[in-house]
Coordinates of C-alpha atoms and ligand atoms in Angstrom, one line a residue:
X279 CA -0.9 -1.9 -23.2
X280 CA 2.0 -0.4 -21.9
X281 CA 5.6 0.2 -24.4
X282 CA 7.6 -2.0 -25.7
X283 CA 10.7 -1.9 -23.7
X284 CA 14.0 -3.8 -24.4
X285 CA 14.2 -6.9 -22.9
X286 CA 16.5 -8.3 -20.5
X287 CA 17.1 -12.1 -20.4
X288 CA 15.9 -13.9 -17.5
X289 CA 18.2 -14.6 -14.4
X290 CA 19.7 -17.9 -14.6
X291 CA 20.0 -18.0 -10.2
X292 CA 18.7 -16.0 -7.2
X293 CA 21.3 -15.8 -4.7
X294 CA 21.0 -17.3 -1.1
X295 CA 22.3 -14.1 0.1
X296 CA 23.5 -10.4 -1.2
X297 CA 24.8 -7.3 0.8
X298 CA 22.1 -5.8 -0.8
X299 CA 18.3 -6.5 -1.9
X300 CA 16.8 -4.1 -4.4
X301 CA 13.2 -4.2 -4.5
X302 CA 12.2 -3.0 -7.8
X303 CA 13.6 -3.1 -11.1
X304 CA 12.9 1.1 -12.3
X305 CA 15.6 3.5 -13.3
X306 CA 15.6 4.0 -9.6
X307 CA 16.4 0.5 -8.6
X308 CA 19.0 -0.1 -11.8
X309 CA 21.0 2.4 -11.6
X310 CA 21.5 2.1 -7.7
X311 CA 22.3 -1.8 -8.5
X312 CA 24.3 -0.3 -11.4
X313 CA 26.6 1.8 -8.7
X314 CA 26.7 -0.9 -6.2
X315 CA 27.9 -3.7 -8.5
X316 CA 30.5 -1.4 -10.0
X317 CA 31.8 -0.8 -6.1
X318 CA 31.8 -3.9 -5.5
X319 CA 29.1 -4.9 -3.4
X320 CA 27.2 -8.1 -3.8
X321 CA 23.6 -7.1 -5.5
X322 CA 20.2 -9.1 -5.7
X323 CA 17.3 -6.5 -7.7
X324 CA 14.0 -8.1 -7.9
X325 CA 10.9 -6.8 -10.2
X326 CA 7.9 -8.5 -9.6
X327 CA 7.7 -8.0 -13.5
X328 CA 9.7 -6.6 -16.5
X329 CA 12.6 -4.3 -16.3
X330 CA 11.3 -0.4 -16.7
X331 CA 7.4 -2.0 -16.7
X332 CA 5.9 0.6 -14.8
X333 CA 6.8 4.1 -14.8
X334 CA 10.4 4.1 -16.0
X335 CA 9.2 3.2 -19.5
X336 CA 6.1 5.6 -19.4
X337 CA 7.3 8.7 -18.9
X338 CA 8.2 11.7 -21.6
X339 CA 11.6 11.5 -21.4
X340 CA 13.0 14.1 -20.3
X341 CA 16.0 15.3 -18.3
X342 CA 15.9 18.4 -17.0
X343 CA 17.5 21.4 -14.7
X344 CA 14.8 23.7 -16.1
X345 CA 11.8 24.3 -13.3
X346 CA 13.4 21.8 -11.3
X347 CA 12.1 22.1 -7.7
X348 CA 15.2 23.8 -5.8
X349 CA 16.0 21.2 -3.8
X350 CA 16.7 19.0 -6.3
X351 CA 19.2 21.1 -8.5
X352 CA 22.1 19.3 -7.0
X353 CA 21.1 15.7 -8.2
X354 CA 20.0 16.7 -11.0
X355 CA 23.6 18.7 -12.0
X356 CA 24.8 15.6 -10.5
X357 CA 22.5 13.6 -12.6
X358 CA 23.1 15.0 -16.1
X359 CA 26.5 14.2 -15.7
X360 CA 26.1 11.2 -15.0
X361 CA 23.8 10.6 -18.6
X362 CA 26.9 12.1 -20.2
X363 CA 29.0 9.2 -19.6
X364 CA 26.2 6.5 -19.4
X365 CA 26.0 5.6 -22.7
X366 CA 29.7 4.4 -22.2
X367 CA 29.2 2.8 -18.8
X368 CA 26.7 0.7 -19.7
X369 CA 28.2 0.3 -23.1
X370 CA 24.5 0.6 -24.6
X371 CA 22.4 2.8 -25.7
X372 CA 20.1 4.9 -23.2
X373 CA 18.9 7.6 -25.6
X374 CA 20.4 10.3 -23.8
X375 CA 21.0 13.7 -26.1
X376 CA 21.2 17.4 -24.7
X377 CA 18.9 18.6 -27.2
X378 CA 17.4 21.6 -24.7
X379 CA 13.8 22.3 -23.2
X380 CA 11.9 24.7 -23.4
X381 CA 8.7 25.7 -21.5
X382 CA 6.5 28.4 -22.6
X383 CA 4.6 31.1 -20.2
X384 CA 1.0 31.2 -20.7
X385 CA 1.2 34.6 -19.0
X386 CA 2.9 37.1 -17.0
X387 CA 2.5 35.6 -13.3
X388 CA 4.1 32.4 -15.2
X389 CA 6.9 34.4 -16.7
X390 CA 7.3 35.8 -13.0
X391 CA 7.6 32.2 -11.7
X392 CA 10.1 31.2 -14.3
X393 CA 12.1 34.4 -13.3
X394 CA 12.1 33.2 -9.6
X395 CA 13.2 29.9 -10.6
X396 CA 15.9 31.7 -12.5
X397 CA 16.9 33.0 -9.2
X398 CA 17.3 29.9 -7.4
X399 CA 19.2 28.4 -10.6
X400 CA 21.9 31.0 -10.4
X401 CA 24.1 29.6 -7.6
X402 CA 24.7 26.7 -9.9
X403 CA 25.8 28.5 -13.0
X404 CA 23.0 26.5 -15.2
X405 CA 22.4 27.5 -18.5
X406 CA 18.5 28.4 -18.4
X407 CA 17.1 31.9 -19.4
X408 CA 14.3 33.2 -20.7
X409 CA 13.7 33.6 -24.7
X410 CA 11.5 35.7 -26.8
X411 CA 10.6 37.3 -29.8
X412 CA 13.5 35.9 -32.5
X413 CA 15.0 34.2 -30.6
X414 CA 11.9 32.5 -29.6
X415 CA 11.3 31.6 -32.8
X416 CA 14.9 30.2 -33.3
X417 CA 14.8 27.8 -30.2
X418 CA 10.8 27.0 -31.3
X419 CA 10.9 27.2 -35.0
X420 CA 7.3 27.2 -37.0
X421 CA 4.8 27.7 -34.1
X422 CA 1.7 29.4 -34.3
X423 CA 1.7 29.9 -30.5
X424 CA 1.0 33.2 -29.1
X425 CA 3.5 33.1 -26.0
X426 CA 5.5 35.9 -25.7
X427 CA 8.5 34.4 -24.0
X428 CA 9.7 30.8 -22.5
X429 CA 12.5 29.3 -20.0
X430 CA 15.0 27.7 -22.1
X431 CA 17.4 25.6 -21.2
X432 CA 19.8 24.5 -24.0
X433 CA 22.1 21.9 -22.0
X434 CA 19.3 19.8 -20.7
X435 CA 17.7 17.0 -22.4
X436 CA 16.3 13.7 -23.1
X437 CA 16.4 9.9 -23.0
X438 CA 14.6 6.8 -23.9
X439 CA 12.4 5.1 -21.2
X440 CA 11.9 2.1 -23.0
X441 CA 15.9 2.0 -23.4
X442 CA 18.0 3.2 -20.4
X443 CA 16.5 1.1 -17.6
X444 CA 17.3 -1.9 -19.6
X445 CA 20.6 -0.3 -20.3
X446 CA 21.5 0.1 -16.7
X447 CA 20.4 -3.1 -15.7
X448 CA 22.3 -5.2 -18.2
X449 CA 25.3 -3.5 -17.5
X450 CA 24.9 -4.1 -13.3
X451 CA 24.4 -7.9 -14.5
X452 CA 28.2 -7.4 -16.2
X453 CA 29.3 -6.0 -13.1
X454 CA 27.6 -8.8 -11.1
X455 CA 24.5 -8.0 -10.4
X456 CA 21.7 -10.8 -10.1
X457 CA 18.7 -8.8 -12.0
X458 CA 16.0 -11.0 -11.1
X459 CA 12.7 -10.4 -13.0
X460 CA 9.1 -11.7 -12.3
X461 CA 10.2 -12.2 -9.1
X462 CA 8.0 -10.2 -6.0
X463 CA 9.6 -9.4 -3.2
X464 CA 6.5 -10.5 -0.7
X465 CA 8.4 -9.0 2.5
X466 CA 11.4 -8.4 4.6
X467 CA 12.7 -10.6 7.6
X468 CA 13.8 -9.2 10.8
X469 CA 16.3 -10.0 13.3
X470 CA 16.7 -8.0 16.8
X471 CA 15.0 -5.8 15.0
X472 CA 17.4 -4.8 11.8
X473 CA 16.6 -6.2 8.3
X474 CA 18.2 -9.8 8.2
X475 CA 16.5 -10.9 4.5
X476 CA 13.6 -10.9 2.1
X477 CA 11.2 -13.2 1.0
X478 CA 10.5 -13.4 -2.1
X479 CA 8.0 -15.4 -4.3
X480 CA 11.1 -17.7 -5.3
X481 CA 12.5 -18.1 -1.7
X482 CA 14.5 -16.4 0.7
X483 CA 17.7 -14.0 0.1
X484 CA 19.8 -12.9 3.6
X485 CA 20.9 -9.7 3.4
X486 CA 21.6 -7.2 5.9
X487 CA 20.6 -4.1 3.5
X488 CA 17.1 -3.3 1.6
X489 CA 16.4 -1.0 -1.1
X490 CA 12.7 0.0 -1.7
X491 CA 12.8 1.6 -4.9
X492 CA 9.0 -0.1 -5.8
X493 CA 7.8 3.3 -7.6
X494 CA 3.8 3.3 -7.1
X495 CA 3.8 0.6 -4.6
X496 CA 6.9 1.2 -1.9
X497 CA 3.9 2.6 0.0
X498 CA 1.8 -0.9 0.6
X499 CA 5.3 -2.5 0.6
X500 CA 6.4 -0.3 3.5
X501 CA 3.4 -0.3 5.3
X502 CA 4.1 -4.2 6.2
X503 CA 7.1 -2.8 7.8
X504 CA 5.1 -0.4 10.5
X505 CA 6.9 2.6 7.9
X506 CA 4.3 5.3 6.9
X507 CA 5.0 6.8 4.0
X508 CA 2.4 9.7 2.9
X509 CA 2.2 8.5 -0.8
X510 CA -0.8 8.9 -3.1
X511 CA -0.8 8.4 -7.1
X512 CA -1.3 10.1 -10.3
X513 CA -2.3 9.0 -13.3
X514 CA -0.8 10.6 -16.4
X515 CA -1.2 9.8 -19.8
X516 CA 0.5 9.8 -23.2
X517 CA 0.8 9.1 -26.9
X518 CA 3.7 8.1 -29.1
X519 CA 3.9 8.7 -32.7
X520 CA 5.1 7.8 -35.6
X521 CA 8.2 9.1 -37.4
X522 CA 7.9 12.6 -38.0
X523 CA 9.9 15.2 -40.1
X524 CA 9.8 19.0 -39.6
X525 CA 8.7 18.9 -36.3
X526 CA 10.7 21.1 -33.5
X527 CA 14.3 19.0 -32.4
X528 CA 14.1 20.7 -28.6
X529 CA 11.7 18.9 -26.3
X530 CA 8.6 21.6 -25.7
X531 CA 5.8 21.9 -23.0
X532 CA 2.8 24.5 -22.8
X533 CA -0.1 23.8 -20.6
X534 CA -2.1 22.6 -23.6
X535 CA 0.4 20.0 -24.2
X536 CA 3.9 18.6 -24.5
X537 CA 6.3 16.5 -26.7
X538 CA 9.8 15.5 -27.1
X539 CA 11.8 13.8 -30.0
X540 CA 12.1 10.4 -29.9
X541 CA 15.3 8.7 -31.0
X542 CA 12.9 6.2 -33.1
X543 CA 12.3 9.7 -34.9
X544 CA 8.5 9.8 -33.9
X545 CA 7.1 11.9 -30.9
X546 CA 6.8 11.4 -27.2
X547 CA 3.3 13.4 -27.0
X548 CA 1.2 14.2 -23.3
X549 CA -1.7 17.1 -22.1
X550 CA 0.8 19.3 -20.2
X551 CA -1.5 20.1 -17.7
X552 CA -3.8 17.5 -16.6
X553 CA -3.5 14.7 -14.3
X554 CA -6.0 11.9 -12.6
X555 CA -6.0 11.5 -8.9
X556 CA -7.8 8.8 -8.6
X557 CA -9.9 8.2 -5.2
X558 CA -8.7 5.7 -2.6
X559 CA -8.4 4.9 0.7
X560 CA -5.1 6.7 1.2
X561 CA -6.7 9.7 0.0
X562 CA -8.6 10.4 2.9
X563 CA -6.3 9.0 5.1
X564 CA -3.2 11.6 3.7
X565 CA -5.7 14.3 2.9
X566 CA -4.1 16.7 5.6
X567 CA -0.7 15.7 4.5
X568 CA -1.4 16.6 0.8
X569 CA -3.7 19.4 1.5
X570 CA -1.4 22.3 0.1
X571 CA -0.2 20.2 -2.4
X572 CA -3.8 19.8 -4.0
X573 CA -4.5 23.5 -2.7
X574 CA -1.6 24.4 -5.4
X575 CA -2.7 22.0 -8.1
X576 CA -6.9 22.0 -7.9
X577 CA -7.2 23.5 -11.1
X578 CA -5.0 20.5 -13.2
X579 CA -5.7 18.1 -11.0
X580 CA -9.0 15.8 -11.6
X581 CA -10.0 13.8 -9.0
X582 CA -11.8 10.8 -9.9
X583 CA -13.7 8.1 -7.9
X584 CA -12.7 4.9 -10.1
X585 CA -12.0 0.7 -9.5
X586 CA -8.9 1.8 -8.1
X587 CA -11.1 2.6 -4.5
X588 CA -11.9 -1.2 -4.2
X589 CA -8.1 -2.4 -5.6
X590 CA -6.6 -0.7 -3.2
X591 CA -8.6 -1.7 -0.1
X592 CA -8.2 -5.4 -1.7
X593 CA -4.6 -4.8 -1.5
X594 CA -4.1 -3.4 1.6
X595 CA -5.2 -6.4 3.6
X596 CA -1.7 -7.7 4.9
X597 CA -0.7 -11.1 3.4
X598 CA 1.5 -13.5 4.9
X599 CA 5.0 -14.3 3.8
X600 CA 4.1 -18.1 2.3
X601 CA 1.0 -16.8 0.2
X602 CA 0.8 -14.7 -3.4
X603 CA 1.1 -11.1 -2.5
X604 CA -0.5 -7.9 -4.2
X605 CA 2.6 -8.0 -6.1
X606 CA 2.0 -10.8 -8.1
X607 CA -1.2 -10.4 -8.9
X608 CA 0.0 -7.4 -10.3
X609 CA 2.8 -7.9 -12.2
X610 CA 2.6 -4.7 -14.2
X611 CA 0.4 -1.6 -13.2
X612 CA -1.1 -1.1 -16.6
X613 CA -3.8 1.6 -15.9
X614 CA -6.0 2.9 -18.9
X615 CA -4.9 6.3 -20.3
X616 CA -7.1 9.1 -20.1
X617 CA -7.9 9.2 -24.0
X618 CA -9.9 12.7 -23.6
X619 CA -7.0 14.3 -22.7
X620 CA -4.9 13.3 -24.9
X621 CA -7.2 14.1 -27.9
X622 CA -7.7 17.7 -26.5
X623 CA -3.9 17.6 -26.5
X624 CA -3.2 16.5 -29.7
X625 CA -5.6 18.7 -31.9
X626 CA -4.2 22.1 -30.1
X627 CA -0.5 21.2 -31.0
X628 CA -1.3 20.4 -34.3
X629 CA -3.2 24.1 -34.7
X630 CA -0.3 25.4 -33.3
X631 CA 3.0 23.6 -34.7
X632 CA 1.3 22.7 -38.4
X633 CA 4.4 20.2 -38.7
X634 CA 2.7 18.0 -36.1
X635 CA -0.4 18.0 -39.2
X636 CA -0.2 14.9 -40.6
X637 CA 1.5 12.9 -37.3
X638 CA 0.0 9.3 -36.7
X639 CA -0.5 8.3 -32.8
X640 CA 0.7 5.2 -33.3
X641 CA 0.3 4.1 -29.1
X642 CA -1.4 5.2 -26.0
X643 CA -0.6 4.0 -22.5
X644 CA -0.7 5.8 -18.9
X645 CA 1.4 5.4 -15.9
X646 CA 0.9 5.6 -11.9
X647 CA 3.1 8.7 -10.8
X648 CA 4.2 8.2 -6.9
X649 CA 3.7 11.6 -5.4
X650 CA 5.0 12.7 -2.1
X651 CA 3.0 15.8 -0.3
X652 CA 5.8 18.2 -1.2
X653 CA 6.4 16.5 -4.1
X654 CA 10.5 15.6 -3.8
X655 CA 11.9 11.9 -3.6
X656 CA 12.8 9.8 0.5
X657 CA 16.4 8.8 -0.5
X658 CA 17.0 7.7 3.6
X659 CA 17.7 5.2 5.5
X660 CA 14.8 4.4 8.2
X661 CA 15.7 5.1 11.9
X662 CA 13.3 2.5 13.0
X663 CA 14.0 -0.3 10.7
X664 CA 18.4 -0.5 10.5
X665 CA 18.9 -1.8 7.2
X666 CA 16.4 0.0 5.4
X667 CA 16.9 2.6 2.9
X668 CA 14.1 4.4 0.6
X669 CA 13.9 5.3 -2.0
X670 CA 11.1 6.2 -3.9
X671 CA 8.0 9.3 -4.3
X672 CA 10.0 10.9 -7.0
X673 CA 6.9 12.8 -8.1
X674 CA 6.9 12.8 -11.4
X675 CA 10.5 13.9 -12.1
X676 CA 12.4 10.8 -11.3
X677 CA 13.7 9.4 -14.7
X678 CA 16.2 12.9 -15.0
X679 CA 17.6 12.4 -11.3
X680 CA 17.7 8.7 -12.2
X681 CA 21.0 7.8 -12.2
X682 CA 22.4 10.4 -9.4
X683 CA 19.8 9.2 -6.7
X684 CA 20.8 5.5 -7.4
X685 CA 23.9 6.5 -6.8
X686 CA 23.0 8.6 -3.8
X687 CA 21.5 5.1 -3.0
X688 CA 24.6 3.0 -3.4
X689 CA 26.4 5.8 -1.7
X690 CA 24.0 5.9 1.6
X691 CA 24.1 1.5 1.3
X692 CA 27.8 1.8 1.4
X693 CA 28.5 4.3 3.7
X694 CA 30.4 6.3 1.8
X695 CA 30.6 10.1 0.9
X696 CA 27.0 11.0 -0.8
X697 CA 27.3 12.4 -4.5
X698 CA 25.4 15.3 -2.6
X699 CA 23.7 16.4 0.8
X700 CA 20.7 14.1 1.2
X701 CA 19.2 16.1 4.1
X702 CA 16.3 17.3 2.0
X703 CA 15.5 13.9 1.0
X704 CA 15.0 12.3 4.8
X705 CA 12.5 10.3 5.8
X706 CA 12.6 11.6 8.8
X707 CA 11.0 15.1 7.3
X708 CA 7.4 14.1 7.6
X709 CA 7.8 13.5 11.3
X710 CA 10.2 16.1 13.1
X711 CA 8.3 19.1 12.1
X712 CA 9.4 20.2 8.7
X713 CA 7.0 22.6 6.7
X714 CA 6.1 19.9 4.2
X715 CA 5.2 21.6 1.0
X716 CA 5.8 21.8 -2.9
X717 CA 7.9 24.4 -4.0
X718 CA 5.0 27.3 -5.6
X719 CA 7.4 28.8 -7.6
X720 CA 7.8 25.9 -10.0
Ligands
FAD151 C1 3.4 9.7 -17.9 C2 4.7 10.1 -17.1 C3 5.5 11.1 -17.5 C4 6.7 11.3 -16.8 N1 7.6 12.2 -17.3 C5 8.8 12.3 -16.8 C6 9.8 13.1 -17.4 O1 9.7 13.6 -18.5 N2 11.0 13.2 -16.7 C7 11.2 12.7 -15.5 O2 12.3 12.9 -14.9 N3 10.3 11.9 -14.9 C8 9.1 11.7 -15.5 N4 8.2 10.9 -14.9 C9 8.4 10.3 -13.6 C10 9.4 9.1 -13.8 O3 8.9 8.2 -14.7 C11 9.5 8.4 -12.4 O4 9.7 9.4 -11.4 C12 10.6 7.3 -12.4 O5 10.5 6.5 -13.5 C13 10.4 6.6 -11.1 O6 11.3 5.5 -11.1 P1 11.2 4.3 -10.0 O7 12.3 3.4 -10.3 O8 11.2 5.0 -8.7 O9 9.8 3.7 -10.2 P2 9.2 2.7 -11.3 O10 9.7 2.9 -12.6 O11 7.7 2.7 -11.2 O12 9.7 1.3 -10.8 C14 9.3 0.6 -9.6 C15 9.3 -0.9 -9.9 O13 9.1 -1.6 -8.7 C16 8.5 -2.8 -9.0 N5 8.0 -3.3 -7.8 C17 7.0 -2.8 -7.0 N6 6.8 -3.5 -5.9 C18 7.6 -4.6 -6.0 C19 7.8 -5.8 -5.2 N7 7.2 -6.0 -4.0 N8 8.7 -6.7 -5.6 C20 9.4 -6.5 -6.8 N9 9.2 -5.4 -7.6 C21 8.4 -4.5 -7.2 C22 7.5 -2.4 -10.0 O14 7.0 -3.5 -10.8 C23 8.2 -1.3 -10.8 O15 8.8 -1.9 -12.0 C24 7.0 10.6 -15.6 C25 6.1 9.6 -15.2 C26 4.9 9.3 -15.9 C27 4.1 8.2 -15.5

């Protein structure tokens, strides 16, 4: 079972029409309905289950500049700014804290990496060096670790999943915002070939505007649209314990494991390294796409042939408008964590930070990570579908860019002057000849 995340009351009406759908109800798709309804625009967001279900309320929690993939510096500068004032925005509680980050090198060639990273960080005046000896033991207090230094970064930080979705939404409802929950958007509608509405599973919506921000399944979603996305997942796992004192206050990873505060005062606790790829039909039909990408990652990576195979050729049979969809059936993707992994995890940090001795895992769940070959978000508009903007495959790192790529979102919905240059972020990059790769230095 996946966390407990704050509840939003149900919608008491779904509009006949909005100047723009949101399809899916993440930190992606509140915080752009967030922006929108604060600018004025007339918003309908639909989650074919719970607010922050899937991955928004899975993740670690963190918010960070630190080993950032270059491209995405600007939104996340952009972004932390943005958690600075949330908390008053939204006039709630998101979890937000700069507490700082700190990630140690296993070995030289990582401490190289970091360095190079530290290079591409400079422009942008952020924070982040590289600690050791004392002062290693100052930012990491009462480790047993052997590293000899880490990347620090003291401004970034953290906030709740199971808190700031929730957060967001509520506060777009305020602003006007129909939040619409259990409610699948089946499809969009077409007219002389621009997006004229959606169908939903409760009816129509006109609109001349669609938002896919559907996380793990804006692939399948966008596929019904002749749109191909190169998309695959990832399933990552973690634990959560219970209230813990004397454990480190900055959030920590090593590639034996990883763990943030909590504002609950427990732990936020995941295997730093390893992930699940599980095998589907979209594997072999992206493989070139994501060939360097899994070139880079074969050691952490584990491929694994699993039920998802015969789910997801199930699922990709196209459904039409007036029947259940995938998404239904689905209401919450709820996969099993990898419990191996998260022992292995669990018994090295407690050798090596002896205050994590006596900490009681008090939850496991996993998430489905949307990964993108070169492993940074689409935040575009479609050329071949006028009405259409993505935004989704944020690879693992989208909770921290949350709140600038909704607004990046609203900005690109209403035409006006982007919080920063989405170029990198096309669609359009998978077809006109970019190098499509992940960033090795990171
Ligand atoms: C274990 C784990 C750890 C992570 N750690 C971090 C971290 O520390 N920091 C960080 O920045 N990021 C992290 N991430 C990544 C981050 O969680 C995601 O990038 C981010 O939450 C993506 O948000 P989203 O809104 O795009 O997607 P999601 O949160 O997945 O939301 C998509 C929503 O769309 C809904 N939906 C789909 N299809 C439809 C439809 N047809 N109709 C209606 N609704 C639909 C789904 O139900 C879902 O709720 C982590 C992820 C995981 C799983």
């Amino acid at each position: 079972m996946g966390p407990t995340v704050d509840p939003i009351s149900p919608e008491d009406r779904i509009p006949a029409r909005a100047d723009v759908v949101i399809v899916g109800g993440g930190i992606i798709g509140t915080s752009a309905a967030l922006y929108l309804a604060q600018k004025g625009a007339s918003v309908a967001l639909c989650e074919k289950g719970h607010i922050a279900g899937e991955q928004s309320s899975r993740n670690w929690g963190l918010v960070r500049k630190a080993r950032r993939d270059p491209r995405e510096i600007p939104l996340i500068v952009a972004s932390l700014g943005l958690w600075d004032e949330m908390n008053e925005r939204v006039e709630g509680e998101t979890g937000f804290r700069r507490t700082g980050i700190a990630f140690a090198a296993a070995d030289d060639a990582a401490a190289a990496r970091y360095e190079t990273w530290l290079g591409y960080a400079r422009p942008y005046q952020i924070d982040a060096r590289m600690v050791s000896g004392e002062e290693m033991e100052h930012v990491m207090p009462g480790s047993r670790g052997r590293w000899k230094t880490a990347l620090y970064c003291a401004t970034d930080g953290r906030a709740e999943p199971q808190k700031a979705a929730p957060a967001i939404a509520a506060a777009a409802r305020r602003a006007g915002a129909a939040i619409v929950g259990n409610c699948a958007v089946r499809g969009v509608e077409r007219s002389g070939g621009k997006v004229s509405g959606v169908v939903t599973e409760h009816g129509r919506i006109a609109c001349n505007t669609v938002v896919v921000a559907a996380g793990a399944w804006s692939r399948r979603f966008l596929k019904d649209l002749d749109v191909t996305l190169p998309q695959l997942k990832v399933r990552a796992s973690v634990m959560r314990t219970a209230p813990l004192e004397g454990a480190p206050e900055t959030a920590f990873w090593c590639s034996d494991f990883a763990f943030r505060r909590r504002l609950d005062g427990g732990y936020t606790i995941a295997n730093g390294y390893v992930n699940v790829a599980p095998l589907v039909p979209d594997s072999f039909r992206f493989f070139a796409n994501f060939l360097p990408a899994l070139l880079m990652e074969s050691k952490s990576l584990k491929l694994r042939l699993d039920d998802r195979l015969m789910q997801e050729w199930r699922e990709a049979t196209p459904v039409p408008l007036d029947q259940v969809s995938p998404y239904e059936k689905t209401r919450v993707l709820d996969p099993e964590p990898d419990r191996a992994f998260l022992r292995q995890a669990l018994e090295r940090l407690k050798q090596t930070f002896p205050a994590f001795a006596s900490a009681q895992v008090v939850q496991e769940w996993a998430g489905m990570i949307d990964v993108t070959p070169d492993a940074i978000p689409v935040i575009s508009p479609v050329d071949s579908v006028p009405g259409l903007i993505i935004a989704t495959g944020f690879s693992g790192h989208g909770f921290g860019i949350g709140p600038a790529a909704g607004r990046l979102v609203a900005d690109l919905a209403l035409g006006a002057s982007p919080i920063v240059d989405p170029k990198d972020f096309r669609f359009s990059r998978f077809s006109d000849g970019t190098r499509i790769r992940p960033m090795s230095t990171i």
